[in-house]
Tab-separated table of C-alpha atoms in Angstrom:
chain	number	residue	atom	x	y	z
U	129	UNK	CA	-10.464	-22.824	23.115
U	130	UNK	CA	-10.979	-21.251	19.716
U	131	UNK	CA	-12.224	-17.762	20.437
U	132	UNK	CA	-9.921	-15.059	21.689
U	133	UNK	CA	-12.595	-12.713	22.954
U	134	UNK	CA	-15.467	-13.009	25.362
U	135	UNK	CA	-18.937	-12.300	24.193
U	136	UNK	CA	-20.473	-9.986	26.719
U	137	UNK	CA	-22.283	-6.713	26.817
U	138	UNK	CA	-19.214	-4.631	27.598
U	139	UNK	CA	-18.516	-1.834	25.164
U	140	UNK	CA	-16.207	-2.976	22.391
U	141	UNK	CA	-12.876	-1.151	22.323
U	142	UNK	CA	-11.825	-0.557	18.728
U	143	UNK	CA	-8.024	-0.660	18.267
U	144	UNK	CA	-6.293	2.009	16.220
U	145	UNK	CA	-5.605	-0.340	13.299
U	146	UNK	CA	-9.375	-0.892	12.866
U	147	UNK	CA	-10.653	2.587	13.704
U	148	UNK	CA	-12.622	2.793	10.449
U	149	UNK	CA	-15.134	0.305	11.920
U	150	UNK	CA	-18.091	1.229	14.066
U	151	UNK	CA	-18.282	-0.786	17.321
U	152	UNK	CA	-20.981	-3.006	15.809
U	153	UNK	CA	-18.947	-3.577	12.640
U	154	UNK	CA	-15.796	-4.407	14.557
U	155	UNK	CA	-17.655	-6.861	16.776
U	156	UNK	CA	-19.176	-8.482	13.680
U	157	UNK	CA	-15.725	-8.706	12.053
U	158	UNK	CA	-14.302	-10.452	15.120
U	159	UNK	CA	-17.280	-12.799	15.199
U	160	UNK	CA	-16.753	-13.779	11.550
U	161	UNK	CA	-13.041	-14.410	12.169
U	162	UNK	CA	-13.927	-16.492	15.201
U	163	UNK	CA	-16.528	-18.425	13.216
U	164	UNK	CA	-13.976	-19.412	10.584
U	165	UNK	CA	-11.310	-20.609	13.010
U	166	UNK	CA	-13.816	-22.430	15.178
U	167	UNK	CA	-15.172	-24.289	12.132
U	168	UNK	CA	-11.618	-25.283	11.165
U	169	UNK	CA	-10.809	-26.262	14.778
U	170	UNK	CA	-7.851	-23.889	14.889
U	171	UNK	CA	-6.956	-22.018	18.060
U	172	UNK	CA	-5.719	-18.465	17.642
U	173	UNK	CA	-5.103	-15.129	19.288
U	174	UNK	CA	-5.295	-11.632	17.830
U	175	UNK	CA	-2.849	-8.952	18.829
U	176	UNK	CA	-2.339	-5.560	17.217
U	177	UNK	CA	-4.042	-6.482	13.959
U	178	UNK	CA	-2.319	-9.850	13.602
U	179	UNK	CA	-3.870	-13.302	14.005
U	180	UNK	CA	-1.482	-15.932	15.335
U	181	UNK	CA	-3.004	-19.292	14.408
U	182	UNK	CA	-1.742	-22.569	15.834
U	183	UNK	CA	-1.636	-24.330	12.477
U	184	UNK	CA	1.042	-24.923	9.853
U	185	UNK	CA	-1.670	-24.572	7.199
U	186	UNK	CA	-0.743	-20.886	6.979
U	187	UNK	CA	2.973	-21.511	6.694
U	188	UNK	CA	3.688	-20.675	10.300
U	189	UNK	CA	3.202	-16.961	9.679
U	190	UNK	CA	1.077	-14.472	11.554
U	191	UNK	CA	-1.915	-13.354	9.540
U	192	UNK	CA	-2.319	-9.618	8.999
U	193	UNK	CA	-5.932	-8.527	9.371
U	194	UNK	CA	-5.812	-4.871	8.284
U	195	UNK	CA	-6.349	-5.364	4.551
U	196	UNK	CA	-8.988	-8.009	5.243
U	197	UNK	CA	-10.801	-5.626	7.582
U	198	UNK	CA	-10.635	-2.834	4.996
U	199	UNK	CA	-12.095	-5.134	2.343
U	200	UNK	CA	-14.939	-6.056	4.661
U	201	UNK	CA	-15.599	-2.408	5.498
U	202	UNK	CA	-16.111	-1.673	1.806
U	203	UNK	CA	-18.513	-4.602	1.315
U	204	UNK	CA	-21.983	-5.375	2.608
U	205	UNK	CA	-21.921	-7.227	5.972
U	206	UNK	CA	-23.723	-10.134	4.304
U	207	UNK	CA	-20.589	-10.714	2.191
U	208	UNK	CA	-18.084	-10.696	5.053
U	209	UNK	CA	-18.233	-14.411	5.770
U	210	UNK	CA	-17.424	-15.225	2.137
U	211	UNK	CA	-14.640	-12.614	1.971
U	212	UNK	CA	-12.990	-13.946	5.127
U	213	UNK	CA	-13.313	-17.579	4.050
U	214	UNK	CA	-11.877	-16.770	0.625
U	215	UNK	CA	-8.939	-14.902	2.174
U	216	UNK	CA	-7.952	-17.702	4.541
U	217	UNK	CA	-8.343	-20.425	1.913
U	218	UNK	CA	-6.128	-18.377	-0.391
U	219	UNK	CA	-3.551	-18.045	2.374
U	220	UNK	CA	-3.450	-21.814	2.791
U	221	UNK	CA	-2.876	-22.200	-0.944
U	222	UNK	CA	-0.162	-19.562	-0.803
U	223	UNK	CA	1.590	-21.319	2.060
U	224	UNK	CA	1.706	-24.543	0.039
U	225	UNK	CA	2.975	-22.683	-3.037
U	226	UNK	CA	5.489	-20.762	-0.942
U	227	UNK	CA	7.010	-23.958	0.400
U	228	UNK	CA	7.701	-25.211	-3.125
U	229	UNK	CA	8.827	-21.801	-4.389
U	230	UNK	CA	11.437	-21.374	-1.646
U	231	UNK	CA	13.112	-24.587	-2.773
U	232	UNK	CA	13.931	-22.947	-6.139
U	233	UNK	CA	14.046	-19.199	-5.415
U	234	UNK	CA	17.852	-19.105	-5.133
U	235	UNK	CA	18.086	-20.255	-8.768
U	236	UNK	CA	18.166	-17.005	-10.751
U	237	UNK	CA	17.105	-18.657	-14.013
U	238	UNK	CA	13.936	-19.800	-12.227
U	239	UNK	CA	13.287	-16.711	-10.092
U	240	UNK	CA	14.058	-13.888	-12.536
U	241	UNK	CA	10.601	-13.760	-14.144
U	242	UNK	CA	8.955	-13.249	-10.734
U	243	UNK	CA	11.188	-10.406	-9.520
U	244	UNK	CA	9.413	-7.071	-9.089
U	245	UNK	CA	9.458	-3.761	-7.225
U	246	UNK	CA	6.590	-2.516	-5.061
U	247	UNK	CA	5.989	0.619	-2.992
U	248	UNK	CA	5.306	0.422	0.749
U	249	UNK	CA	5.112	2.743	3.700
U	250	UNK	CA	8.421	2.772	5.532
U	251	UNK	CA	6.801	1.213	8.612
U	252	UNK	CA	6.215	-1.998	6.648
U	253	UNK	CA	9.912	-2.145	5.819
U	254	UNK	CA	10.897	-1.552	9.435
U	255	UNK	CA	8.656	-4.408	10.548
U	256	UNK	CA	10.096	-6.776	7.923
U	257	UNK	CA	13.640	-5.485	7.418
U	258	UNK	CA	15.251	-8.774	8.446
U	259	UNK	CA	13.513	-10.457	5.495
U	260	UNK	CA	14.140	-7.741	2.897
U	261	UNK	CA	17.007	-7.928	0.406
U	262	UNK	CA	16.835	-4.546	-1.318
U	263	UNK	CA	14.998	-1.356	-0.397
U	264	UNK	CA	15.312	2.155	-1.773
U	265	UNK	CA	13.812	5.241	-0.165
U	266	UNK	CA	11.576	7.203	-2.492
U	267	UNK	CA	10.597	9.706	0.203
U	268	UNK	CA	11.137	9.854	3.947
U	269	UNK	CA	8.106	7.620	4.476
U	270	UNK	CA	7.771	5.611	1.238
U	271	UNK	CA	10.148	2.872	0.102
U	272	UNK	CA	10.503	0.795	-3.048
U	273	UNK	CA	11.122	-2.834	-2.105
U	274	UNK	CA	12.271	-5.830	-4.094
U	275	UNK	CA	9.528	-8.474	-4.175
U	276	UNK	CA	8.494	-11.693	-5.845
U	277	UNK	CA	5.335	-11.079	-7.884
U	278	UNK	CA	3.819	-14.547	-7.669
U	279	UNK	CA	0.566	-15.834	-9.223
U	280	UNK	CA	-1.351	-15.691	-5.938
U	281	UNK	CA	0.632	-13.319	-3.750
U	282	UNK	CA	3.497	-10.892	-3.323
U	283	UNK	CA	6.379	-11.788	-1.026
U	284	UNK	CA	9.603	-10.057	-0.099
U	285	UNK	CA	12.812	-11.150	-1.776
U	286	UNK	CA	14.967	-12.513	1.037
U	287	UNK	CA	18.662	-11.793	1.414
U	288	UNK	CA	19.448	-15.486	0.910
U	289	UNK	CA	17.882	-15.323	-2.561
U	290	UNK	CA	19.668	-12.149	-3.608
U	291	UNK	CA	23.053	-13.368	-2.360
U	292	UNK	CA	22.704	-16.596	-4.353
U	293	UNK	CA	22.025	-14.802	-7.651
U	294	UNK	CA	25.462	-13.161	-7.860
U	295	UNK	CA	24.000	-9.969	-9.338
U	296	UNK	CA	24.355	-6.324	-8.342
U	297	UNK	CA	21.553	-4.432	-6.608
U	298	UNK	CA	21.187	-2.156	-9.631
U	299	UNK	CA	20.840	-5.133	-11.982
U	300	UNK	CA	18.129	-6.766	-9.877
U	301	UNK	CA	16.265	-3.537	-9.158
U	302	UNK	CA	16.247	-2.615	-12.847
U	303	UNK	CA	14.970	-6.090	-13.728
U	304	UNK	CA	12.211	-5.796	-11.120
U	305	UNK	CA	11.044	-2.458	-12.507
U	306	UNK	CA	11.099	-3.809	-16.067
U	307	UNK	CA	9.094	-6.919	-15.149
U	308	UNK	CA	6.369	-4.896	-13.424
U	309	UNK	CA	6.169	-2.358	-16.234
U	310	UNK	CA	5.705	-5.125	-18.794
U	311	UNK	CA	3.057	-6.950	-16.746
U	312	UNK	CA	1.138	-3.977	-15.391
U	313	UNK	CA	1.421	-0.945	-17.643
U	314	UNK	CA	-0.312	1.894	-15.757
U	315	UNK	CA	-3.680	3.250	-16.842
U	316	UNK	CA	-3.485	7.056	-16.682
U	317	UNK	CA	-6.594	9.206	-16.999
U	318	UNK	CA	-7.407	12.867	-16.431
U	319	UNK	CA	-9.811	13.026	-13.500
U	320	UNK	CA	-11.923	15.992	-12.375
U	321	UNK	CA	-11.679	16.305	-8.594
U	322	UNK	CA	-13.618	19.216	-7.185
U	323	UNK	CA	-12.502	22.296	-9.107
U	324	UNK	CA	-9.266	20.843	-10.448
U	325	UNK	CA	-8.159	18.445	-13.169
U	326	UNK	CA	-5.646	15.848	-12.015
U	327	UNK	CA	-3.962	12.832	-13.580
U	328	UNK	CA	-4.808	9.528	-11.934
U	329	UNK	CA	-2.869	6.298	-12.374
U	330	UNK	CA	-4.974	3.439	-11.084
U	331	UNK	CA	-5.514	-0.288	-11.414
U	332	UNK	CA	-6.949	-3.342	-9.699
U	333	UNK	CA	-3.418	-4.733	-9.460
U	334	UNK	CA	-1.020	-3.640	-6.696
U	335	UNK	CA	1.497	-1.680	-8.789
U	336	UNK	CA	-0.372	1.382	-10.085
U	337	UNK	CA	1.797	3.733	-7.958
U	338	UNK	CA	4.971	2.446	-9.653
U	339	UNK	CA	4.495	5.211	-12.206
U	340	UNK	CA	6.150	7.582	-9.721
U	341	UNK	CA	9.379	5.606	-10.137
U	342	UNK	CA	9.467	6.575	-13.808
U	343	UNK	CA	7.908	10.048	-14.004
U	344	UNK	CA	10.596	11.334	-16.357
U	345	UNK	CA	9.064	9.143	-19.064
U	346	UNK	CA	5.587	10.644	-18.557
U	347	UNK	CA	6.052	14.310	-19.572
U	348	UNK	CA	2.286	14.919	-19.636
U	349	UNK	CA	2.121	14.722	-15.846
U	350	UNK	CA	5.045	17.093	-15.223
U	351	UNK	CA	4.344	20.819	-15.121
U	352	UNK	CA	6.692	23.740	-15.583
U	353	UNK	CA	7.210	23.793	-11.815
U	354	UNK	CA	6.987	20.079	-11.166
U	355	UNK	CA	4.150	17.876	-9.971
U	356	UNK	CA	2.081	17.310	-6.854
U	357	UNK	CA	2.211	13.586	-6.109
U	358	UNK	CA	0.072	11.485	-3.781
U	359	UNK	CA	0.230	7.711	-3.239
U	360	UNK	CA	-2.632	6.858	-0.851
U	361	UNK	CA	-2.705	3.116	-1.526
U	362	UNK	CA	-1.444	0.319	-3.763
U	363	UNK	CA	-4.131	0.983	-6.388
U	364	UNK	CA	-3.691	4.696	-7.107
U	365	UNK	CA	-1.345	7.628	-7.603
U	366	UNK	CA	-2.502	11.229	-8.079
U	367	UNK	CA	-0.360	13.507	-10.249
U	368	UNK	CA	-1.071	17.223	-10.586
U	369	UNK	CA	1.195	19.233	-12.961
U	370	UNK	CA	2.122	22.590	-11.406
U	371	UNK	CA	1.764	25.500	-13.831
U	372	UNK	CA	0.228	28.358	-11.819
U	373	UNK	CA	-1.297	29.332	-8.489
U	374	UNK	CA	-4.130	26.860	-8.951
U	375	UNK	CA	-1.721	24.490	-7.208
U	376	UNK	CA	-2.955	26.006	-3.921
U	377	UNK	CA	-6.498	24.882	-4.753
U	378	UNK	CA	-5.084	21.514	-5.773
U	379	UNK	CA	-3.422	21.054	-2.379
U	380	UNK	CA	-6.613	21.951	-0.521
U	381	UNK	CA	-8.634	19.628	-2.759
U	382	UNK	CA	-6.342	16.615	-2.852
U	383	UNK	CA	-5.341	16.310	0.795
U	384	UNK	CA	-8.822	15.339	2.130
U	385	UNK	CA	-9.238	12.890	-0.765
U	386	UNK	CA	-5.857	11.337	-0.033
U	387	UNK	CA	-6.653	11.045	3.668
U	388	UNK	CA	-9.926	9.227	2.983
U	389	UNK	CA	-8.496	6.797	0.433
U	390	UNK	CA	-5.509	6.044	2.649
U	391	UNK	CA	-7.761	5.488	5.660
U	392	UNK	CA	-10.137	3.164	3.798
U	393	UNK	CA	-7.447	1.053	2.088
U	394	UNK	CA	-6.820	-1.696	1.340
U	395	UNK	CA	-3.073	-1.576	0.847
U	396	UNK	CA	-2.607	1.873	2.379
U	397	UNK	CA	0.742	3.540	1.636
U	398	UNK	CA	0.801	7.240	2.581
U	399	UNK	CA	-1.604	10.068	3.402
U	400	UNK	CA	1.038	12.670	2.576
U	401	UNK	CA	1.406	15.018	-0.366
U	402	UNK	CA	4.735	15.441	-2.186
U	403	UNK	CA	6.265	17.906	-4.593
U	404	UNK	CA	8.197	16.226	-7.403
U	405	UNK	CA	10.740	18.319	-9.268
U	406	UNK	CA	13.995	17.484	-11.036
U	407	UNK	CA	13.951	13.883	-9.825
U	408	UNK	CA	13.322	14.757	-6.152
U	409	UNK	CA	10.293	14.144	-3.946
U	410	UNK	CA	9.795	16.778	-1.244
U	411	UNK	CA	7.190	16.133	1.429
U	412	UNK	CA	4.593	18.845	2.067
U	413	UNK	CA	3.668	18.341	5.743
U	414	UNK	CA	-0.065	18.496	6.343
U	415	UNK	CA	-2.739	17.146	8.644
U	416	UNK	CA	-6.482	17.167	9.099
U	417	UNK	CA	-7.607	17.714	12.664
U	418	UNK	CA	-11.250	18.284	13.637
U	419	UNK	CA	-12.067	18.821	9.960
U	420	UNK	CA	-9.447	21.572	9.769
U	421	UNK	CA	-6.697	21.285	7.170
U	422	UNK	CA	-3.263	22.476	8.221
U	423	UNK	CA	-0.235	22.696	5.946
U	424	UNK	CA	3.376	23.580	6.681
U	425	UNK	CA	4.995	23.702	3.228
U	426	UNK	CA	8.801	23.688	3.152
U	427	UNK	CA	10.592	26.922	2.324
U	428	UNK	CA	11.588	25.661	-1.108
U	429	UNK	CA	7.932	25.049	-1.997
U	430	UNK	CA	6.908	28.503	-0.733
U	431	UNK	CA	9.622	30.112	-2.848
U	432	UNK	CA	8.223	28.316	-5.876
U	433	UNK	CA	4.677	29.525	-5.069
U	434	UNK	CA	5.897	33.115	-4.929
U	435	UNK	CA	7.002	32.834	-8.556
U	436	UNK	CA	3.634	31.626	-9.819
U	437	UNK	CA	0.868	33.639	-11.441
U	438	UNK	CA	-2.896	33.236	-11.254
U	439	UNK	CA	-4.382	30.743	-13.690
U	440	UNK	CA	-5.335	32.456	-16.942
């Protein structure tokens, strides 16, 4: 048996992880997944956004479907079959590469050029914490994790690797930041969003948000009262320098944009807004419910607002 779902006329129930699909889109996505595995004669089951395939061709790992689904959502349905095929073929290649890489990853002289740091939502860390060597909390819901930046994929640095290198956490973390900065220097542009001007760091690679780990070296994005920061996914970071009361307009403008980008993915990180000042990130709680924006700024942020003047 290769298919995990029955084709019938019952209404398709869309799980929370795929709620950006319409019922027809979700059913089509499942059908394309089923088509691939059936062609390859691989049995599988899908549970909570993960495909568990009975084949060592994928390295024995469960296959996450969220990013794949988000990629399909952003493409024409006619391209889905090719996108899915490409993804699974790449995963097979990665599994083969991974097997060889693991044999040498404890050798620091070999591994050091691949060491990097990447931002994730804290839930990703919680799900993978047994396989994570170093993690540092940037905010209450965003972490910076030590990874291997490999030619075809990104994988967590395991504790066994870190322990074998005989280096301190600070040494390895600093090396990871340096490697990523040298490989993927962020592109920063001033972007008009609604009625505001906001800095945007973006890139096709997965490390554009790393700029927030080094904001002190980007004085242009830091205002007299700090910066609004948003990290919706792995490809973008929004940075709004706070100078006057226009920051209120900026909050109202950015939050819906952040929500949409985070929801669409791929590589979603956080739909929250943060206030950066003096090396600290303070979360500004907010939500959108029934098209209504609600904010509950912390007292410290409100005190700062009370000091601001109207934009001149």
